[in-house]
């Protein structure tokens, strides 16, 4: 879809450049000749056909549902198998006919039918005991289908099922569910193999609910925001490292992940500033697991390693931003009174570094995330329920003066450096 | 290196005809469903038969859709020596040693955190603690009483028959014959009303 939009824009630009005399007709023809043919898109006839197919399928499903209990069990099972075979058969047929979108859709529908089949087999054979186990089975089957067919839809189904499985296990066991990480890495390898931005987005999105669910366990022996900070650091740091790699596939996946990493870092900074409020200081003496701290440190190390490889100032600022958010999280200690001024300062500096990093690397999502982070942290500091409002105003004024002095210094320094 | 391997793998997959790949995806998923069914059939075929007496359950858990929620005499247990021992997690697995009474109905003898040896006619059944594993100052020890699920708690019946079975269950006339493997895994084999079979579960 985006390729088609780009092609339309390029055609318009080429026509304008030719009219303005920027390029010759021969150059225009040469440029057009280098462009690969566009993938066939879904036309109106296909859309109508899809709607018709969906209506027929819905009618068939309603008919079967009305007579479900009257149908012999083995016949019911055969119908479920047939449903899957038809979905994947159609998918294969569309793939052969070079209709990749429809083939992808059929594989996703096949994966959904597989999920429904697990539920119905569970019902028919009285196997309803382990719902989370059923979700794992669904996730595995859908991931296998995604790997074999290259379907992004099936990958989305697999990741959604895996998230439900993992969240249920976290709730059942009150422990971090590391098995999800293995599944997530397998999905990440698929995204790399496909060299697909859509798949990279899906994989990046899937990491967030798992980390949030892990941080929000009911029997907490650690601070949720501290775990989220370390998770955001690992995601952003490893994404920057991937983006700095010389291979195009990892480079592209890294740039997608870094967007989520940047927004996660900003979200965590806001959360840290908000949680520093006395209202949330309910529990003390919490112990943070070493694996959690190690993952945050790994994020910082990855980011600085990427800086050493790329020798780009923007990457260095991103690494500093990650480090400062972790410093802010470490400085935040539940106390009966007083405000974590150093943590506030570290978080504000981190968000400023994130904006600068985005500007230097021309990464707009990082700039947006940084600005959102700055706004959120200032809002959290300003709207704290308890504590001295006067002290907070002094802190913000001092922070503002430091920023203005820094801006003046930069204004003098930067033009000279360009000369 | 990772990128090169992934690329070469993707290229190899691209060479295989699409119909074969889509067919393989369907077969993998059908295979997984078949594993579910065959696994249960194995429990029914090889498991030792134990009769379990059902009991009324909380009215809020009555018929949901077309399945009956079954509670058993072995659902709520005293932990005995297991009390105050570390549970490890909120819903840990436990092993319950069962033995028949004079009428042949099995009841619980003891609860264990790990498998223990049993002698005939005793049977060891595996379950998962739903309530009662979060006592102590850190919520990580077994309580005095626990509620255990054995994967025998729901039984799907034809539409409209659930209510009748509920009434029979509440009168104490409904019992279940479960097949239990030596590993402790169990599955419902048949339902008895007043000791007479009314629902027999086929393997497939």
XYZ file of C-alpha atoms in Angstrom:
623
model
C 0.000 0.000 0.000
C 2.787 2.420 0.988
C 4.769 1.397 -2.066
C 1.840 2.427 -4.275
C 1.587 5.851 -2.547
C 5.329 6.362 -2.996
C 5.070 5.423 -6.679
C 2.268 7.951 -7.246
C 4.315 10.669 -5.589
C 7.400 9.731 -7.598
C 5.413 9.843 -10.859
C 4.138 13.323 -9.993
C 7.672 14.500 -9.087
C 9.182 13.048 -12.256
C 6.566 14.769 -14.400
C 7.245 18.098 -12.641
C 11.031 17.737 -12.902
C 10.744 16.946 -16.582
C 8.493 19.996 -17.123
C 10.964 22.177 -15.190
C 13.848 20.838 -17.257
C 15.588 19.287 -14.246
C 15.724 15.900 -15.964
C 15.613 14.909 -19.607
C 12.934 12.603 -21.068
C 15.663 9.993 -21.458
C 16.530 10.236 -17.741
C 12.848 9.987 -16.859
C 12.503 6.828 -18.923
C 15.696 5.420 -17.360
C 14.417 6.083 -13.819
C 11.058 4.481 -14.619
C 12.825 1.464 -16.110
C 14.694 0.838 -12.856
C 11.462 0.611 -10.845
C 10.242 -2.938 -10.192
C 6.619 -3.793 -11.112
C 4.081 -3.116 -8.388
C 2.559 -6.084 -6.572
C -1.042 -6.682 -7.664
C -3.445 -4.967 -5.298
C -6.941 -5.850 -4.154
C -9.473 -4.382 -6.584
C -13.182 -3.705 -6.010
C -14.251 -7.040 -7.513
C -12.020 -8.897 -5.066
C -13.361 -6.855 -2.120
C -16.959 -7.730 -3.118
C -15.930 -11.372 -3.505
C -14.365 -11.343 -0.021
C -17.574 -9.916 1.489
C -19.607 -12.590 -0.314
C -17.293 -15.309 0.901
C -17.479 -14.042 4.478
C -21.310 -13.971 4.341
C -21.473 -17.542 3.045
C -18.995 -18.658 5.712
C -21.036 -16.897 8.433
C -24.251 -18.560 7.183
C -22.561 -21.962 7.190
C -21.170 -21.400 10.687
C -24.594 -20.351 12.016
C -26.179 -23.442 10.446
C -23.556 -25.739 11.947
C -23.798 -24.040 15.351
C -27.569 -24.576 15.398
C -27.100 -28.332 14.927
C -23.710 -28.721 16.629
C -24.722 -31.026 19.481
C -26.767 -33.251 17.149
C -23.781 -33.944 14.915
C -21.714 -37.054 15.795
C -18.429 -36.178 17.488
C -16.129 -37.576 14.819
C -18.072 -35.724 12.127
C -17.695 -32.512 14.118
C -13.979 -33.140 14.302
C -13.842 -33.796 10.557
C -15.658 -30.502 9.938
C -13.086 -28.625 11.984
C -10.242 -30.263 10.081
C -12.005 -29.520 6.787
C -12.395 -25.865 7.758
C -8.669 -25.566 8.311
C -7.803 -27.447 5.138
C -10.123 -25.232 3.086
C -8.672 -22.034 4.569
C -5.079 -23.097 3.925
C -5.964 -24.635 0.547
C -7.477 -21.344 -0.580
C -4.424 -19.569 0.802
C -2.110 -21.768 -1.243
C -4.237 -21.211 -4.323
C -4.155 -17.424 -3.886
C -0.401 -17.532 -3.247
C 0.120 -19.439 -6.477
C -2.104 -16.923 -8.283
C 0.183 -14.132 -6.970
C -2.436 -12.619 -4.658
C -0.272 -12.313 -1.540
C -2.755 -10.246 0.488
C -5.542 -12.788 0.037
C -3.138 -15.656 0.712
C -2.047 -13.942 3.933
C -5.692 -13.390 4.899
C -6.527 -17.060 4.325
C -3.592 -18.191 6.478
C -4.731 -15.832 9.249
C -8.281 -17.212 8.993
C -6.823 -20.732 9.097
C -4.962 -19.823 12.294
C -8.168 -18.417 13.790
C -10.098 -21.578 12.848
C -7.316 -23.561 14.526
C -7.896 -21.569 17.729
C -11.640 -22.193 17.546
C -10.929 -25.882 16.874
C -8.824 -26.118 20.056
C -11.717 -24.659 22.069
C -14.254 -26.982 20.435
C -12.071 -30.071 20.801
C -11.632 -29.096 24.446
C -15.401 -28.963 24.757
C -16.058 -32.212 22.870
C -13.440 -34.176 24.818
C -13.899 -32.418 28.191
C -10.394 -30.938 28.159
C -11.184 -27.523 29.596
C -8.815 -27.755 32.543
C -5.842 -25.746 31.334
C -6.984 -22.697 29.380
C -3.474 -21.214 29.269
C -2.138 -24.500 27.878
C -4.723 -24.272 25.103
C -3.540 -20.766 24.289
C 0.058 -22.027 24.076
C -1.028 -24.753 21.664
C -2.825 -22.147 19.569
C 0.212 -19.864 19.582
C 2.540 -22.691 18.531
C 0.275 -23.817 15.707
C -0.238 -20.281 14.442
C 3.511 -19.565 14.600
C 4.224 -22.732 12.615
C 1.639 -21.619 10.038
C 3.212 -18.162 9.894
C 6.680 -19.664 9.388
C 5.486 -21.942 6.600
C 3.203 -19.542 4.750
C 4.891 -16.215 5.454
C 1.584 -14.823 6.734
C 1.813 -11.662 8.846
C -1.794 -12.250 9.913
C -0.953 -15.700 11.284
C 2.017 -14.156 13.102
C -0.329 -11.591 14.680
C -2.648 -14.408 15.799
C 0.312 -16.353 17.210
C 1.632 -13.385 19.179
C -1.826 -12.477 20.522
C -2.374 -16.064 21.708
C 1.118 -16.174 23.209
C 0.509 -12.935 25.113
C -2.706 -14.356 26.629
C -0.881 -17.590 27.489
C 1.968 -15.746 29.143
C -0.234 -13.289 31.046
C -2.292 -16.199 32.410
C 0.853 -18.036 33.514
C 2.146 -14.859 35.180
C -1.152 -14.540 37.044
C -1.190 -18.238 38.007
C 2.398 -18.482 39.157
C 3.091 -14.935 40.391
C 6.446 -15.186 38.658
C 7.988 -13.700 35.570
C 7.193 -16.021 32.671
C 10.483 -16.362 30.815
C 9.140 -19.005 28.422
C 7.441 -16.183 26.517
C 10.855 -14.695 25.733
C 11.771 -17.840 23.758
C 8.539 -17.616 21.777
C 9.076 -13.897 21.202
C 12.615 -14.497 19.933
C 11.313 -17.131 17.499
C 8.794 -14.575 16.204
C 11.611 -12.026 15.982
C 13.679 -14.437 13.859
C 10.700 -14.771 11.494
C 10.453 -10.983 11.189
C 14.170 -10.890 10.344
C 13.877 -13.729 7.827
C 10.976 -11.989 6.093
C 12.686 -8.598 6.235
C 9.233 -7.207 6.981
C 8.465 -3.942 8.771
C 4.914 -5.129 9.536
C 6.259 -8.236 11.270
C 8.827 -6.130 13.148
C 6.020 -3.871 14.391
C 4.017 -6.917 15.536
C 6.992 -8.359 17.405
C 7.768 -4.995 19.024
C 4.164 -4.520 20.141
C 4.076 -8.054 21.599
C 6.972 -7.285 23.953
C 5.095 -4.516 25.734
C 2.108 -6.361 27.310
C 4.412 -9.147 28.495
C 6.751 -6.745 30.239
C 3.858 -4.740 31.715
C 2.119 -7.913 32.969
C 5.403 -9.096 34.477
C 5.769 -5.775 36.276
C 2.215 -5.779 37.611
C 2.169 -9.092 39.449
C -0.057 -9.094 42.481
C 2.519 -10.490 44.904
C 5.167 -7.921 44.151
C 8.564 -8.070 45.726
C 9.879 -5.337 43.465
C 8.783 -1.931 42.208
C 6.746 -2.133 38.968
C 8.116 1.111 37.564
C 11.701 -0.060 38.188
C 11.082 -3.218 36.169
C 9.403 -1.226 33.401
C 12.400 1.154 33.322
C 14.836 -1.730 32.899
C 12.620 -3.299 30.232
C 12.410 -0.050 28.277
C 16.197 0.327 28.585
C 16.767 -3.181 27.211
C 14.283 -2.696 24.356
C 15.649 0.696 23.312
C 19.309 -0.227 23.800
C 19.115 -3.498 21.877
C 17.058 -1.794 19.148
C 19.749 0.863 18.715
C 22.390 -1.866 18.578
C 20.412 -3.744 15.914
C 19.943 -0.541 13.928
C 23.714 0.019 14.030
C 24.488 -3.401 12.558
C 25.812 -3.606 8.985
C 23.067 -5.979 7.785
C 20.025 -4.394 6.173
C 17.522 -6.793 7.790
C 18.653 -6.236 11.366
C 19.088 -2.558 10.603
C 15.458 -2.207 9.537
C 14.124 -4.300 12.420
C 16.232 -2.238 14.832
C 14.829 1.037 13.543
C 11.258 -0.257 14.065
C 12.041 -1.554 17.559
C 13.796 1.692 18.490
C 10.553 3.612 17.931
C 8.807 1.447 20.525
C 11.875 1.633 22.742
C 11.887 5.436 22.644
C 8.193 5.697 23.496
C 8.594 3.064 26.230
C 11.473 5.068 27.715
C 9.380 8.248 27.685
C 6.421 6.400 29.228
C 8.628 5.001 31.956
C 10.111 8.441 32.697
C 6.599 9.843 33.150
C 5.627 6.849 35.286
C 8.722 7.231 37.461
C 7.999 10.925 38.009
C 4.363 10.136 38.812
C 5.178 7.220 41.123
C 7.608 9.431 43.049
C 4.481 11.015 44.488
C 3.978 10.253 48.168
C 0.562 8.803 47.380
C 2.271 5.772 45.832
C 4.769 5.205 48.632
C 2.830 2.372 50.128
C 5.436 -0.351 50.411
C 9.041 -0.195 51.445
C 11.875 -2.685 51.625
C 11.280 -4.046 48.115
C 14.074 -6.082 46.536
C 14.775 -5.752 42.831
C 15.944 -9.013 41.205
C 19.448 -8.999 39.760
C 18.249 -10.252 36.340
C 16.095 -7.153 36.088
C 18.998 -4.824 36.855
C 21.207 -6.812 34.463
C 18.708 -6.373 31.622
C 18.712 -2.604 32.127
C 22.505 -2.535 32.225
C 22.604 -4.629 29.069
C 20.433 -2.002 27.362
C 22.915 0.733 28.288
C 25.891 -1.384 27.171
C 24.214 -2.199 23.831
C 23.492 1.481 23.221
C 27.074 2.563 23.996
C 28.428 -0.304 21.870
C 26.281 0.975 19.003
C 27.725 4.445 19.600
C 31.252 3.031 19.381
C 30.390 1.334 16.074
C 28.496 4.175 14.402
C 30.423 7.075 16.000
C 27.217 9.106 15.769
C 26.407 11.762 18.361
C 22.682 10.974 18.127
C 23.237 7.376 19.182
C 25.425 8.572 22.069
C 22.653 10.872 23.290
C 20.177 7.968 23.082
C 22.533 5.861 25.207
C 22.840 8.704 27.739
C 19.030 9.005 27.818
C 18.720 5.309 28.655
C 21.376 5.578 31.347
C 19.736 8.648 32.901
C 16.307 6.986 33.072
C 17.925 4.076 34.911
C 19.745 6.493 37.204
C 16.413 8.206 37.875
C 14.820 4.838 38.651
C 17.697 3.907 40.969
C 17.605 7.283 42.757
C 13.898 6.917 43.408
C 13.621 5.405 46.867
C 10.405 5.230 48.850
C 10.798 7.593 51.767
C 8.236 8.829 54.247
C 8.893 12.441 53.273
C 10.911 14.559 50.884
C 11.026 14.714 47.120
C 13.408 12.890 44.739
C 14.878 16.035 43.157
C 17.840 14.176 41.650
C 15.511 11.614 40.072
C 13.374 14.421 38.618
C 16.506 16.085 37.219
C 17.788 12.817 35.739
C 14.449 12.124 34.066
C 14.208 15.620 32.574
C 17.800 15.385 31.277
C 17.025 11.942 29.840
C 14.072 13.228 27.876
C 16.058 16.217 26.623
C 18.776 13.805 25.459
C 16.107 11.761 23.683
C 14.929 14.821 21.740
C 18.509 15.792 20.859
C 19.232 12.201 19.828
C 16.227 12.208 17.494
C 17.268 15.539 15.970
C 20.845 14.413 15.351
C 19.807 11.019 13.932
C 16.799 12.470 12.041
C 14.556 10.031 13.893
C 11.191 11.768 14.257
C 9.586 9.177 16.601
C 12.422 9.727 19.058
C 11.851 13.509 18.956
C 8.097 13.057 19.552
C 8.733 10.569 22.370
C 11.252 12.943 23.979
C 8.895 15.917 23.866
C 6.040 13.818 25.261
C 8.392 12.642 28.001
C 9.420 16.199 28.900
C 5.786 17.331 29.002
C 4.738 14.326 31.064
C 7.571 14.618 33.581
C 6.962 18.351 34.091
C 3.227 17.663 34.501
C 3.944 14.925 37.046
C 6.257 17.198 39.026
C 3.784 20.063 38.935
C 0.657 18.097 39.783
C 2.051 16.039 42.661
C -0.665 15.730 45.297
C 1.505 16.218 48.381
C 4.744 18.013 49.222
C 5.809 21.627 48.870
C 4.532 23.393 45.761
C 6.982 26.227 46.432
C 9.967 23.859 46.381
C 8.691 22.345 43.172
C 8.389 25.752 41.547
C 11.973 26.541 42.625
C 13.154 23.236 41.165
C 11.402 23.879 37.852
C 12.737 27.444 37.717
C 16.310 26.249 38.344
C 15.878 23.528 35.707
C 14.552 26.113 33.262
C 17.459 28.500 33.920
C 19.978 25.674 33.432
C 18.290 24.796 30.122
C 18.358 28.439 28.926
C 22.059 28.780 29.876
C 22.781 25.532 28.056
C 20.878 26.773 24.999
C 22.894 30.011 24.984
C 26.141 28.065 25.218
C 25.091 25.760 22.403
C 24.045 28.724 20.287
C 27.556 30.114 20.551
C 29.328 26.801 20.190
C 27.431 25.212 17.285
C 27.967 27.898 14.570
C 31.737 27.827 15.287
C 31.834 24.096 14.939
C 30.312 24.381 11.473
C 32.980 26.817 10.253
C 25.640 -13.815 10.256
C 22.103 -14.040 11.659
C 20.855 -11.953 8.814
C 22.575 -14.140 6.217
C 21.177 -17.319 7.760
C 17.683 -15.841 7.917
C 17.931 -14.700 4.314
C 19.126 -18.077 3.071
C 16.350 -19.805 5.023
C 13.761 -17.475 3.514
C 15.162 -18.153 0.029
C 14.976 -21.915 0.554
C 11.371 -21.655 1.710
C 10.551 -19.505 -1.309
C 11.655 -22.348 -3.611
C 9.073 -24.766 -2.182
C 5.671 -24.618 -3.960
C 3.198 -22.446 -2.048
C 0.500 -25.108 -2.020
C 2.882 -27.501 -0.263
C 3.739 -24.906 2.396
C 0.105 -24.000 3.056
C -0.791 -27.694 3.158
C 2.020 -28.324 5.622
C 0.690 -25.518 7.842
C -2.758 -27.139 7.883
C -1.252 -30.552 8.624
C 0.847 -29.207 11.509
C -2.252 -27.714 13.124
C -4.354 -30.835 12.529
C -1.478 -32.822 14.029
C -1.533 -30.675 17.170
C -5.284 -31.219 17.556
C -4.779 -34.949 17.024
C -2.157 -34.982 19.781
C -4.731 -33.469 22.171
C -7.273 -36.174 21.346
C -4.860 -39.120 21.289
C -3.313 -37.999 24.582
C -6.731 -38.078 26.228
C -7.550 -41.442 24.616
C -4.336 -42.803 26.112
C -5.436 -41.699 29.591
C -8.814 -43.410 29.083
C -7.192 -46.583 27.745
C -4.348 -47.038 30.202
C -5.577 -45.259 33.325
C -6.731 -47.049 36.466
C -10.445 -46.554 37.087
C -11.461 -44.713 40.235
C -14.977 -43.774 41.298
C -15.284 -40.253 42.653
C -18.322 -38.905 44.482
C -19.501 -35.516 43.239
C -20.859 -32.847 45.549
C -22.880 -29.662 45.124
C -20.818 -26.688 44.087
C -21.203 -22.973 44.639
C -24.464 -21.881 42.942
C -22.584 -19.149 41.085
C -20.688 -21.874 39.254
C -23.761 -23.786 38.136
C -24.417 -24.553 34.534
C -22.508 -22.306 32.187
C -23.573 -22.900 28.608
C -24.013 -26.619 28.172
C -21.561 -28.028 30.610
C -21.898 -29.123 34.186
C -19.418 -27.981 36.784
C -18.450 -30.937 38.933
C -17.130 -30.656 42.442
C -15.813 -33.719 44.290
C -15.259 -34.872 47.819
C -11.552 -34.661 46.977
C -11.794 -31.052 45.775
C -11.340 -29.437 49.179
C -8.665 -31.070 51.290
C -6.775 -30.600 54.517
C -3.083 -30.227 53.772
C -1.894 -32.028 56.923
C 1.920 -32.116 57.048
C 2.045 -29.968 53.896
C 0.676 -26.986 55.823
C 3.171 -24.086 56.092
C 5.507 -25.805 53.613
C 6.703 -23.612 50.687
C 4.249 -23.738 47.799
C 6.568 -22.087 45.271
C 3.779 -20.468 43.288
C 0.181 -19.411 43.572
C -1.248 -22.454 41.789
C 1.228 -25.295 42.389
C 0.732 -28.889 41.348
C 0.008 -31.379 44.103
C -0.373 -35.151 44.228
C -3.261 -36.643 46.176
C -3.132 -40.220 47.352
C -6.562 -41.861 46.953
C -7.903 -45.084 48.421
C -11.318 -46.768 48.035
C -13.825 -47.096 50.892
C -15.987 -50.163 51.484
C -18.354 -49.072 48.659
C -15.503 -48.674 46.201
C -15.665 -44.856 46.126
C -12.233 -43.263 46.324
C -11.346 -40.649 48.911
C -8.238 -38.667 49.732
C -5.647 -40.099 52.128
C -2.933 -37.460 51.938
C -1.634 -34.533 49.875
C 1.941 -34.258 48.596
C 3.958 -31.644 46.781
C 5.793 -34.341 44.766
C 4.877 -37.854 43.526
C 4.969 -40.576 46.197
C 4.831 -44.357 45.968
C 1.398 -45.984 46.277
C 0.342 -49.582 46.818
C -2.641 -51.279 45.212
C -5.530 -50.304 45.379
C -4.279 -46.803 46.148
C -4.026 -44.332 43.292
C -2.072 -41.102 42.974
C -3.908 -38.303 41.170
C -2.339 -35.028 40.083
C -4.115 -31.721 40.550
C -3.481 -28.016 40.669
C -4.167 -25.937 43.759
C -6.638 -23.166 43.002
C -6.945 -21.747 46.514
C -4.804 -22.342 49.552
C -1.191 -21.963 48.408
C -0.732 -18.332 49.415
C -0.480 -18.378 53.194
C 2.366 -17.162 55.392
C 3.915 -13.708 55.639
C 5.153 -13.890 52.053
C 2.070 -15.653 50.655
C 4.178 -18.579 49.545
C 3.222 -21.470 51.848
C 0.380 -23.999 51.849
C -2.650 -23.123 53.970
C -4.536 -25.491 56.267
C -7.147 -26.175 53.553
C -6.660 -26.224 49.802
C -8.958 -26.392 46.802
C -7.636 -28.635 44.047
C -8.640 -29.058 40.412
C -7.932 -32.318 38.580
C -9.056 -31.475 35.024
C -12.256 -33.400 35.843
C -14.368 -30.405 36.775
C -16.296 -29.735 33.581
C -18.420 -32.120 31.598
C -20.105 -30.980 28.412
C -23.553 -32.445 27.839
C -26.199 -32.164 25.093
C -28.214 -28.967 25.222
C -30.911 -29.010 27.922
C -29.513 -31.965 29.894
C -27.247 -29.950 32.145
C -29.979 -28.826 34.534
C -31.159 -32.421 35.075
C -27.634 -33.550 35.887
C -27.176 -30.634 38.278
C -30.259 -31.686 40.251
C -29.032 -35.273 40.421
C -25.583 -34.076 41.465
C -27.056 -31.931 44.222
C -28.964 -34.956 45.534
C -25.624 -36.777 45.872
C -26.582 -39.420 43.320
C -24.028 -38.499 40.683
C -20.575 -40.054 40.674
C -17.794 -40.101 38.126
C -15.485 -42.856 36.978
C -12.130 -41.281 36.181
C -9.176 -42.913 34.452
C -5.925 -42.069 36.225
C -2.484 -42.744 34.781
C 0.475 -43.634 37.039
C 1.774 -40.094 36.366
C -1.368 -38.760 38.033
C -3.071 -37.374 34.926
C -6.792 -38.056 34.856
C -9.777 -37.886 32.511
C -13.508 -38.523 32.943
C -14.391 -42.003 31.646
C -18.060 -42.313 32.527
C -20.817 -40.743 34.598
C -22.863 -42.836 37.036
C -26.276 -42.082 38.487
C -27.041 -44.253 41.516
C -24.093 -46.399 40.462
C -25.442 -47.035 36.949
C -23.584 -45.744 33.858
C -25.399 -42.964 31.985
C -22.640 -41.376 29.902
C -19.747 -43.414 28.552
C -16.861 -41.538 27.006
C -15.581 -43.108 23.768
C -11.856 -42.820 23.093
C -12.417 -40.703 19.986
